[in-house]
mmCIF file of C-alpha atoms and ligand atoms in Angstrom:
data_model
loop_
_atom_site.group_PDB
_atom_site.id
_atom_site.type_symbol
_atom_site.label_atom_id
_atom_site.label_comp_id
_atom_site.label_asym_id
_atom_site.label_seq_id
_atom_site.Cartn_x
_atom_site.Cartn_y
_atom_site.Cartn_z
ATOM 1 C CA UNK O 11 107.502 62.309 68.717
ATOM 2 C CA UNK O 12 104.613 63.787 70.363
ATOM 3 C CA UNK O 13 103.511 67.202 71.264
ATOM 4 C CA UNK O 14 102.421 65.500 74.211
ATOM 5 C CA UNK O 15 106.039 64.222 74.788
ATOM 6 C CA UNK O 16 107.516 67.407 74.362
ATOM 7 C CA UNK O 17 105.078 68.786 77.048
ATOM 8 C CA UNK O 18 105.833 66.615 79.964
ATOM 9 C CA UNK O 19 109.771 67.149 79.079
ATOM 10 C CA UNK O 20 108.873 71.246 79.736
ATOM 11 C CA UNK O 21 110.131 71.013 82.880
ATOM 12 C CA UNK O 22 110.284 74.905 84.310
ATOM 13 C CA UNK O 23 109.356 76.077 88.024
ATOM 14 C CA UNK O 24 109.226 79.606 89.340
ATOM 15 C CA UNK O 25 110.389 79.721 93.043
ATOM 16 C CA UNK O 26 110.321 82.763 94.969
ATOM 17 C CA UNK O 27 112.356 82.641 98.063
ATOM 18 C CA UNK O 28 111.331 83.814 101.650
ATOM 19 C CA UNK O 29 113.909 84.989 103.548
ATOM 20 C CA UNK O 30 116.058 82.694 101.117
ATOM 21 C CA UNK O 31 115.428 79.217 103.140
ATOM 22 C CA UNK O 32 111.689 78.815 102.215
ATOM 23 C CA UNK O 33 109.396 79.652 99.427
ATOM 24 C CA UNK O 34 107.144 78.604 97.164
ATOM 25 C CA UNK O 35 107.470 77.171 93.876
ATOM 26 C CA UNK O 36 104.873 76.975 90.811
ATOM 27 C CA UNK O 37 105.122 74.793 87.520
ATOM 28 C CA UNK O 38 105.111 77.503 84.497
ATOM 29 C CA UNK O 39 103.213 76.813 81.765
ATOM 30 C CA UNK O 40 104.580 79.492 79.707
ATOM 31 C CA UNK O 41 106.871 82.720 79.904
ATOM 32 C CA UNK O 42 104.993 85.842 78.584
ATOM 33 C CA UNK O 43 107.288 88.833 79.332
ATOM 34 C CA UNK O 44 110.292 88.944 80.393
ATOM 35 C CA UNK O 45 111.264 92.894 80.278
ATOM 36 C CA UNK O 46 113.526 95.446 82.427
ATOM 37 C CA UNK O 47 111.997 98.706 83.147
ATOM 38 C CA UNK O 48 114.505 101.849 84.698
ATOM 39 C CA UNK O 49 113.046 100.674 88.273
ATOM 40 C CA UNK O 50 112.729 96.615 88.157
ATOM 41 C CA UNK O 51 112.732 92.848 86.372
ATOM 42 C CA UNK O 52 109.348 92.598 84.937
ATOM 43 C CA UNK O 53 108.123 89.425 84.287
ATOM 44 C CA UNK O 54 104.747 87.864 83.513
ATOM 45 C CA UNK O 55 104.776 83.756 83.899
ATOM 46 C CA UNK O 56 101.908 81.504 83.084
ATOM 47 C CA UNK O 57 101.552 78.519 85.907
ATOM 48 C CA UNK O 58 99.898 75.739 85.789
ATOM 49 C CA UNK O 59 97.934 76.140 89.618
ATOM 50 C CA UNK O 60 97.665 79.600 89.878
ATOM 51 C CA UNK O 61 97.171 81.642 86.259
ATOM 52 C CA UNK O 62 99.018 84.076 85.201
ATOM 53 C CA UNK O 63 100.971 85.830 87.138
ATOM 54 C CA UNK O 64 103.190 89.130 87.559
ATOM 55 C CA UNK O 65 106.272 89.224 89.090
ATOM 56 C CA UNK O 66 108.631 92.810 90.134
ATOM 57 C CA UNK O 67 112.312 92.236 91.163
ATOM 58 C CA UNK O 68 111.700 88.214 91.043
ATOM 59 C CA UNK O 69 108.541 88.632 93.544
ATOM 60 C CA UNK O 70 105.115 87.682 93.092
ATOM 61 C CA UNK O 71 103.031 90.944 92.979
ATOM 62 C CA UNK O 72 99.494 89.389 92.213
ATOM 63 C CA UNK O 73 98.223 85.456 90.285
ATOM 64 C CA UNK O 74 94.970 85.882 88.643
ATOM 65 C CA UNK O 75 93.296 83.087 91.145
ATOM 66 C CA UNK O 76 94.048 85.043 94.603
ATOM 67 C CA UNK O 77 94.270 88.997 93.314
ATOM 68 C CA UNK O 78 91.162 89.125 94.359
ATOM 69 C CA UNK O 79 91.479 88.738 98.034
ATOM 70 C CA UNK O 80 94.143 91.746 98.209
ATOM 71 C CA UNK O 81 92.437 94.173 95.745
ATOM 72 C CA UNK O 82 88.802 93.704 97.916
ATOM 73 C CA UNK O 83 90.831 93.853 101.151
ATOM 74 C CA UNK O 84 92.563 97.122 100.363
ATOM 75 C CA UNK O 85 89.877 98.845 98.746
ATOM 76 C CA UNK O 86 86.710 97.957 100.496
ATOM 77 C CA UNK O 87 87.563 97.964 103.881
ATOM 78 C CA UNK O 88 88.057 101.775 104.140
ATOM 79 C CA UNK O 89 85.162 102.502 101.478
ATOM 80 C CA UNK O 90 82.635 100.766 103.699
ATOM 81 C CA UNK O 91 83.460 103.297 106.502
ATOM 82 C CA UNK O 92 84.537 106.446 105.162
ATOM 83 C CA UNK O 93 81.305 108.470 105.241
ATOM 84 C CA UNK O 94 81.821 110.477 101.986
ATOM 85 C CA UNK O 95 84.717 109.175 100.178
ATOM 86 C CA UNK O 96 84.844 111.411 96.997
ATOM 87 C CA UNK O 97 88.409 111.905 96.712
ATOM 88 C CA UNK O 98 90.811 108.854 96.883
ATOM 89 C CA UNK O 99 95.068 108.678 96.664
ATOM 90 C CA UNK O 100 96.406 105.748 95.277
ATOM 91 C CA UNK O 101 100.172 104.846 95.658
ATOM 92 C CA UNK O 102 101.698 102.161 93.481
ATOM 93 C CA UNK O 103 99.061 99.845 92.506
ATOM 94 C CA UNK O 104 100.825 99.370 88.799
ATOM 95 C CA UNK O 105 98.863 96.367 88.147
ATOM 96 C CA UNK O 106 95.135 98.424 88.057
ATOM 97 C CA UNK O 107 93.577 95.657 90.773
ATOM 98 C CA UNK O 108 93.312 98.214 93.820
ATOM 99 C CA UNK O 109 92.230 101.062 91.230
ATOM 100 C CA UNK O 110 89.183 98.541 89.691
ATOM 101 C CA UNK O 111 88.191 97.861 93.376
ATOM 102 C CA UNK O 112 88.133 101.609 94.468
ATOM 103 C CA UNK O 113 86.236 102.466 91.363
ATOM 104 C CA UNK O 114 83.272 100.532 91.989
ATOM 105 C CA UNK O 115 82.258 102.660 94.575
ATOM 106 C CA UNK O 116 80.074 105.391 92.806
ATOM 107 C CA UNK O 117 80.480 107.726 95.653
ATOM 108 C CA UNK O 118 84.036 107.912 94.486
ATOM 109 C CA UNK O 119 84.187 110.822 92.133
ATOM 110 C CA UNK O 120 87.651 111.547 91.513
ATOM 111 C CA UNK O 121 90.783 109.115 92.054
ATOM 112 C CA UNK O 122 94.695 110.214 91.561
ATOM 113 C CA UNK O 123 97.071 107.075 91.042
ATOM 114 C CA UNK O 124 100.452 107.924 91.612
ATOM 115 C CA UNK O 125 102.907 104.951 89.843
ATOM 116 C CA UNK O 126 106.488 105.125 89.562
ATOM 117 C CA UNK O 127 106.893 102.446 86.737
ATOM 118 C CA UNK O 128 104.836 103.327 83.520
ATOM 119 C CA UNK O 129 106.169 99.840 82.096
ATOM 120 C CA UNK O 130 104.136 97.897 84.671
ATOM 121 C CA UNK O 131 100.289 99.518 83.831
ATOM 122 C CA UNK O 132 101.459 98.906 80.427
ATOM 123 C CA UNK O 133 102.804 95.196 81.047
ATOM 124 C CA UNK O 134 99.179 94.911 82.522
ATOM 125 C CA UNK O 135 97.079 96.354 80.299
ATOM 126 C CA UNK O 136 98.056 94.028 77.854
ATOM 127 C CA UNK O 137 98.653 90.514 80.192
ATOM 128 C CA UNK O 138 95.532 91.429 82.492
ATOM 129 C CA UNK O 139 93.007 92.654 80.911
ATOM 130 C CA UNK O 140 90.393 92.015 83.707
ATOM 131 C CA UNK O 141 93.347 94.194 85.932
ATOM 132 C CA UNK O 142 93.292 96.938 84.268
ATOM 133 C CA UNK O 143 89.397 97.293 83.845
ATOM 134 C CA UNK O 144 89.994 100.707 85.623
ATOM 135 C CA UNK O 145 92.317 102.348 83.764
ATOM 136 C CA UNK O 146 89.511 103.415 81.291
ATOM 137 C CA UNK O 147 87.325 105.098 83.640
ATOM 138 C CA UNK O 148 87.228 108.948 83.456
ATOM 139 C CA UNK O 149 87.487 109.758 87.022
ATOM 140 C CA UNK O 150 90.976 108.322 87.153
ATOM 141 C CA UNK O 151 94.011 110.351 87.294
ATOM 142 C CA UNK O 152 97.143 108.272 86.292
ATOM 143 C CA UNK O 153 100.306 110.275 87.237
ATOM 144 C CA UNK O 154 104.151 107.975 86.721
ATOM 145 C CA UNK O 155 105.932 109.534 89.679
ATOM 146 C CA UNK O 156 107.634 108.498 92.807
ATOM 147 C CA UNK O 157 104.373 108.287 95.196
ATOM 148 C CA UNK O 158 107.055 109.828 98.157
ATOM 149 C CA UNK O 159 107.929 112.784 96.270
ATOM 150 C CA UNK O 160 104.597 113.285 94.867
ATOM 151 C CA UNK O 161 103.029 113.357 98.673
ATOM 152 C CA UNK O 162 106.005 115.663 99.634
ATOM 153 C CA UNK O 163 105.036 118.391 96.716
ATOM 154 C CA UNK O 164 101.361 117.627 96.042
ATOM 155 C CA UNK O 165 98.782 120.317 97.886
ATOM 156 C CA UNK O 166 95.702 117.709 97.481
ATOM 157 C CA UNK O 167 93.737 116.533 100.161
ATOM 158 C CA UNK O 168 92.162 113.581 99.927
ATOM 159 C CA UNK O 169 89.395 111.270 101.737
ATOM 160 C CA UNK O 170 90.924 108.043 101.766
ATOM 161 C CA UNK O 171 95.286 107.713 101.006
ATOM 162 C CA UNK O 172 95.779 103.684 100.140
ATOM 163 C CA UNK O 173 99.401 102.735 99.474
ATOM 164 C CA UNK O 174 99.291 99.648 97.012
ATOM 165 C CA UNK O 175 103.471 99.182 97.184
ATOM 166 C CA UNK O 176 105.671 96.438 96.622
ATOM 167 C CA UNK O 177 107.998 95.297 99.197
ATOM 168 C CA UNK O 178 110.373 97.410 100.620
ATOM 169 C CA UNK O 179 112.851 97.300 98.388
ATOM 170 C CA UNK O 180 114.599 99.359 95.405
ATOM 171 C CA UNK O 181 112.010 102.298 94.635
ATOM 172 C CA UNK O 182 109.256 101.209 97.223
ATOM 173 C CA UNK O 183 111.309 101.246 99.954
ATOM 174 C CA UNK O 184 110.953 104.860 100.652
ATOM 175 C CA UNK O 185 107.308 103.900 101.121
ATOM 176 C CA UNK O 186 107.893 102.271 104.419
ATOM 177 C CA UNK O 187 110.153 105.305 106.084
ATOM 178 C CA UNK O 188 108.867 107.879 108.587
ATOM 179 C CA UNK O 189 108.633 110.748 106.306
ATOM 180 C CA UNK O 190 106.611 109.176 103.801
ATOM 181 C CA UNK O 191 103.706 108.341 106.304
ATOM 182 C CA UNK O 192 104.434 111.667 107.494
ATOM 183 C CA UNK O 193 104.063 113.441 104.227
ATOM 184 C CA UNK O 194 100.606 111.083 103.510
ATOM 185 C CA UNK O 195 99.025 112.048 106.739
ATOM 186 C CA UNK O 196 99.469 115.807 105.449
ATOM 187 C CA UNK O 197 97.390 114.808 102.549
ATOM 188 C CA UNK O 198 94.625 113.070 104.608
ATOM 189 C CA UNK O 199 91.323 115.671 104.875
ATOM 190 C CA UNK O 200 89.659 115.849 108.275
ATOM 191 C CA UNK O 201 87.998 112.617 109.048
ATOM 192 C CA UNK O 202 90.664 110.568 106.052
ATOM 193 C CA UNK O 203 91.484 107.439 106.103
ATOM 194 C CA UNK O 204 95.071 105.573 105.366
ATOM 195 C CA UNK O 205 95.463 102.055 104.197
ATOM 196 C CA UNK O 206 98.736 100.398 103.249
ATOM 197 C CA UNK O 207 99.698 96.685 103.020
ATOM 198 C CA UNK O 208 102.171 96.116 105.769
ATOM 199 C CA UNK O 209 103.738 92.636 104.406
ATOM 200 C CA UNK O 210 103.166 89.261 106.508
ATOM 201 C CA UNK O 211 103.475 89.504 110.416
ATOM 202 C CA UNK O 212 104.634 86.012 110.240
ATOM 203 C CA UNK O 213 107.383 86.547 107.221
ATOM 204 C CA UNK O 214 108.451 89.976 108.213
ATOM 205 C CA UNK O 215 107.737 90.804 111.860
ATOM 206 C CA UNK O 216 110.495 93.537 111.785
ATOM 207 C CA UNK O 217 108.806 95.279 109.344
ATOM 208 C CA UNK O 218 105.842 95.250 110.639
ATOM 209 C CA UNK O 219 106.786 96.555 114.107
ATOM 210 C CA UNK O 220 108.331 99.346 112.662
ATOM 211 C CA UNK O 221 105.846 100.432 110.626
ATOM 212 C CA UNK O 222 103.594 100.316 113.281
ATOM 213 C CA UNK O 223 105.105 102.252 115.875
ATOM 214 C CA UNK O 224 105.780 105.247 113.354
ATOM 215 C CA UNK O 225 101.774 104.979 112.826
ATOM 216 C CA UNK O 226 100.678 105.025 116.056
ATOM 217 C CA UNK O 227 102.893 107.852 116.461
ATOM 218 C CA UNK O 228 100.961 110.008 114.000
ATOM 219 C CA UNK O 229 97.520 108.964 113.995
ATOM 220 C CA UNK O 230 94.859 108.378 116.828
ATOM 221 C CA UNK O 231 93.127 104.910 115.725
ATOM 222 C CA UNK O 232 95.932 102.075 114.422
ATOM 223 C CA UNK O 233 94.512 98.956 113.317
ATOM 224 C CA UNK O 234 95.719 95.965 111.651
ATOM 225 C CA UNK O 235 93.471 93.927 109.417
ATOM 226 C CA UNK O 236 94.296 90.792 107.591
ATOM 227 C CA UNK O 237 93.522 88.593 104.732
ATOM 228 C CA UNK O 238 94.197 85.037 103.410
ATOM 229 C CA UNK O 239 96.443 85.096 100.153
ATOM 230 C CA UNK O 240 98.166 82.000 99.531
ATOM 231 C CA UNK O 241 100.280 83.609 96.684
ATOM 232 C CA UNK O 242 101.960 85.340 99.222
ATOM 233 C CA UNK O 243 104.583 84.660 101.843
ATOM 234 C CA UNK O 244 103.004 82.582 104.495
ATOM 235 C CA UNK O 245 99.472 83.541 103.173
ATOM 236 C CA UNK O 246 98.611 85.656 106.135
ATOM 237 C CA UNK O 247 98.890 89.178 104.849
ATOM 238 C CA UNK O 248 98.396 92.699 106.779
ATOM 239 C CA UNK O 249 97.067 95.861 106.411
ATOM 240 C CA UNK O 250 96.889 98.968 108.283
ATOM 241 C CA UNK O 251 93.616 101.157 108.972
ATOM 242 C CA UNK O 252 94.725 104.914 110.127
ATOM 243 C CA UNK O 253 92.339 107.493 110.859
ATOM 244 C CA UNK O 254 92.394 110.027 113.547
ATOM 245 C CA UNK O 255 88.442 110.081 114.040
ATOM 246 C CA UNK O 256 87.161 106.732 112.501
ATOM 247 C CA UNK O 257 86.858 103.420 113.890
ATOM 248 C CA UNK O 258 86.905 100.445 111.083
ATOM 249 C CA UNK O 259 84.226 98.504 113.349
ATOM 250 C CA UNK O 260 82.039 101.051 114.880
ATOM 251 C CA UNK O 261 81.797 103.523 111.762
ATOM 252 C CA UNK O 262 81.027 100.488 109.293
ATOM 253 C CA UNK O 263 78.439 101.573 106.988
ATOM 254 C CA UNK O 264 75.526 98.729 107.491
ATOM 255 C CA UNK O 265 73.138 101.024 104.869
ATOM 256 C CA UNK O 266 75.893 101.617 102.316
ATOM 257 C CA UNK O 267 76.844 97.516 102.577
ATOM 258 C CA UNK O 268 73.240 96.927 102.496
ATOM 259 C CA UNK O 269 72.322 99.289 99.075
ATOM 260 C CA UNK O 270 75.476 99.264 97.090
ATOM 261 C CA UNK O 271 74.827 95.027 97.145
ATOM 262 C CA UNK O 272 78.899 94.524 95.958
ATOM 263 C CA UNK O 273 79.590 90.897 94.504
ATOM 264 C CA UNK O 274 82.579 90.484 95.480
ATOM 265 C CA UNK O 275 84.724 86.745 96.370
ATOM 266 C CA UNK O 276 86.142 87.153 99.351
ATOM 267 C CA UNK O 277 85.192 90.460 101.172
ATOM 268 C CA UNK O 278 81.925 90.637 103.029
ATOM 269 C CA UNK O 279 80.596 92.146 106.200
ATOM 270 C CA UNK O 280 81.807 89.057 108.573
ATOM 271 C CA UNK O 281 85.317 88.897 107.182
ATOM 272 C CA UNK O 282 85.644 93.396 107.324
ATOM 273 C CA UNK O 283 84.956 92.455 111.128
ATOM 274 C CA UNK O 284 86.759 89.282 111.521
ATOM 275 C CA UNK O 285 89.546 90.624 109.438
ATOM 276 C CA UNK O 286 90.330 93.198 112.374
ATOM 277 C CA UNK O 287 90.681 90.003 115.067
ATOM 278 C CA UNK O 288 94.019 89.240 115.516
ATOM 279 C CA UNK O 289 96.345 85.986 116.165
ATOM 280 C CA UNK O 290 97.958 86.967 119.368
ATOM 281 C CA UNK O 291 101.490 87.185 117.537
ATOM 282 C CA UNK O 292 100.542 89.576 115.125
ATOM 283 C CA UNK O 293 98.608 91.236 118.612
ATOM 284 C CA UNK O 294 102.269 91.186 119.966
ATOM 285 C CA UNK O 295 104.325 92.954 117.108
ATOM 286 C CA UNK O 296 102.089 95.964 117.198
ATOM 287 C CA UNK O 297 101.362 96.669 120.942
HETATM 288 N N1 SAM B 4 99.891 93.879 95.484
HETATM 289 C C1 SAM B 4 101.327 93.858 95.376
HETATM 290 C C2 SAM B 4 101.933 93.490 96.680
HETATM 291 O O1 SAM B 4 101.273 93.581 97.709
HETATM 292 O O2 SAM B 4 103.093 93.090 96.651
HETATM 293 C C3 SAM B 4 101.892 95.179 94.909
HETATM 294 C C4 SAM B 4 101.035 95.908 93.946
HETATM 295 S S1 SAM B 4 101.769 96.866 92.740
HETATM 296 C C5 SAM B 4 102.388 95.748 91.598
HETATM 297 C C6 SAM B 4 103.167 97.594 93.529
HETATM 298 C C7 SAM B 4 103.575 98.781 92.690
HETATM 299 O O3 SAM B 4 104.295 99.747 93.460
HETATM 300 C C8 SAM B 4 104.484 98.427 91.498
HETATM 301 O O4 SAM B 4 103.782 98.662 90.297
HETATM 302 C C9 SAM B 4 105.700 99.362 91.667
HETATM 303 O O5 SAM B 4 106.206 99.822 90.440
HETATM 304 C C10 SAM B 4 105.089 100.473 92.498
HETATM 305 N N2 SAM B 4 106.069 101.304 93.217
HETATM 306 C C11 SAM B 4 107.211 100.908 93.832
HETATM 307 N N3 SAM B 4 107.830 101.965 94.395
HETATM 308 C C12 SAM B 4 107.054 103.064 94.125
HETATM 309 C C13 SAM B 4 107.164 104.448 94.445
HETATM 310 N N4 SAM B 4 108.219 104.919 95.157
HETATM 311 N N5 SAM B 4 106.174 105.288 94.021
HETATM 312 C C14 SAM B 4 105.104 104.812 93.308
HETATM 313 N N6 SAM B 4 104.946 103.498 92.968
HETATM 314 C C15 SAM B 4 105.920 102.643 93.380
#
């Protein structure tokens, strides 16, 4: 019998479920890891459309063909307006994508990661090695910690605060309540700058109101910026941009865009301004 044979008989899908009535299901290739850490399900699949990918609690964190779209959007957005960003938070972000983003930026001198799940940066450090570029670079503070508690004790202040969580549920979920975004806005310098994904205003409208009226409750300028990432559910994805004193638009830094010369795949100076037009929907969830 054939290898060949035996192939086509391999017959295994990953689904994750939205909401439990829709989803979206990949052909695997290959399981890598399958692992539980003291937090989550670990698991790291191989599929046939969309690379590798990792997955936390049975949901799709990042696939090597769209991390791209998420790690630019998260990092670059507030780097290309913040007018001296030296000092940069980092919540979550296990899988080292936001952290290789934020590093690029040479202005950056000095970046604290706070993850709660040590088994994840090391799950990616050996699956995705183009991840976890970052984790080697000398102006990188790795801390394993519960980002909430960490903002609660730590006496830092920072530039730019960008909370790279999972969904809220099981240890990120007390990254989406009032006195975490408290507690991060007490760790912003003068003139800082919060980012945070904020899920999919189409998937999770509750979510996103409420996350947006505790924002707008503690900072001057609320906006929400988006991004394509078919990975995830619905492929439109959010993101907040907090500041009391910046505007993502009107403080974008043409000369910096224009020197630094970035290759990146999907973020550019028309999609950091498009990004910030919304669908009316989306409009409506965070009036
Ligand atoms: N890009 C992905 C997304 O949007 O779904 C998430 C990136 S990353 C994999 C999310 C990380 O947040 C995980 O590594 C998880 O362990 C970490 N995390 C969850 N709760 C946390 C907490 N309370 N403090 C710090 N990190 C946390």
């Amino acid at each position: 019998m054939s290898f060949k044979y035996f192939e086509d008989l391999w017959n295994l899908w990953y689904t994750e479920l939205h909401n439990g009535t829709a989803g979206l299901t990949l052909k695997i290739k290959k399981v890598l890891y399958s692992g539980e850490s003291r937090f989550q399900r670990i698991e790291v699949f191989d599929t046939y459309e969309y690379g590798k990918m990792l997955v936390l609690y049975g949901s799709i964190m990042f696939t090597e063909r769209d991390e791209f779209v998420y790690h630019e959007m998260i990092a670059h957005v507030p780097l290309f307006v913040h007018p001296s960003p030296e000092k940069v938070l980092v919540i979550g972000g296990g899988d080292g994508g936001t952290v290789r983003e934020v590093l690029r930026h040479p202005e950056v001198k000095n970046l604290t990661m706070v993850e709660i799940d040590q088994q994840v940066v090391e799950v990616s450090k050996k699956f995705f090695p183009t991840m976890s570029s970052g984790f080697s670079d000398p102006r990188l503070n790795l801390l394993f910690k519960d980002g909430a508690e960490f903002v609660k004790n730590d006496r830092e202040k920072y530039d730019i605060l960008i909370v790279d969580s999972a969904d809220p549920v099981g240890p990120a979920d007390v990254l989406f309540r009032e006195e975490f975004f408290r507690n991060t806005k007490e760790r912003l310098k003068d003139g800082g700058i919060f980012v945070a994904q904020t899920e999919s205003p189409f998937y999770h409208p509750d979510i996103v109101k409420n996350t947006y009226s505790i924002l707008k409750g503690l900072y001057k300028n609320v906006f929400m910026y988006w991004a394509w990432i078919p990975a995830y559910p619905s492929g439109i994805w959010s993101f907040c941009f907090c500041s009391d004193t910046l505007h993502p638009l009107e403080n974008f830094r043409e000369d910096k865009y224009k020197t630094l010369k970035l290759k990146t795949k999907y973020y550019n100076k028309g999609v950091h301004f498009g990004a910030f037009s919304l669908p009316n929907f989306a409009e409506e969830l965070i009036k």
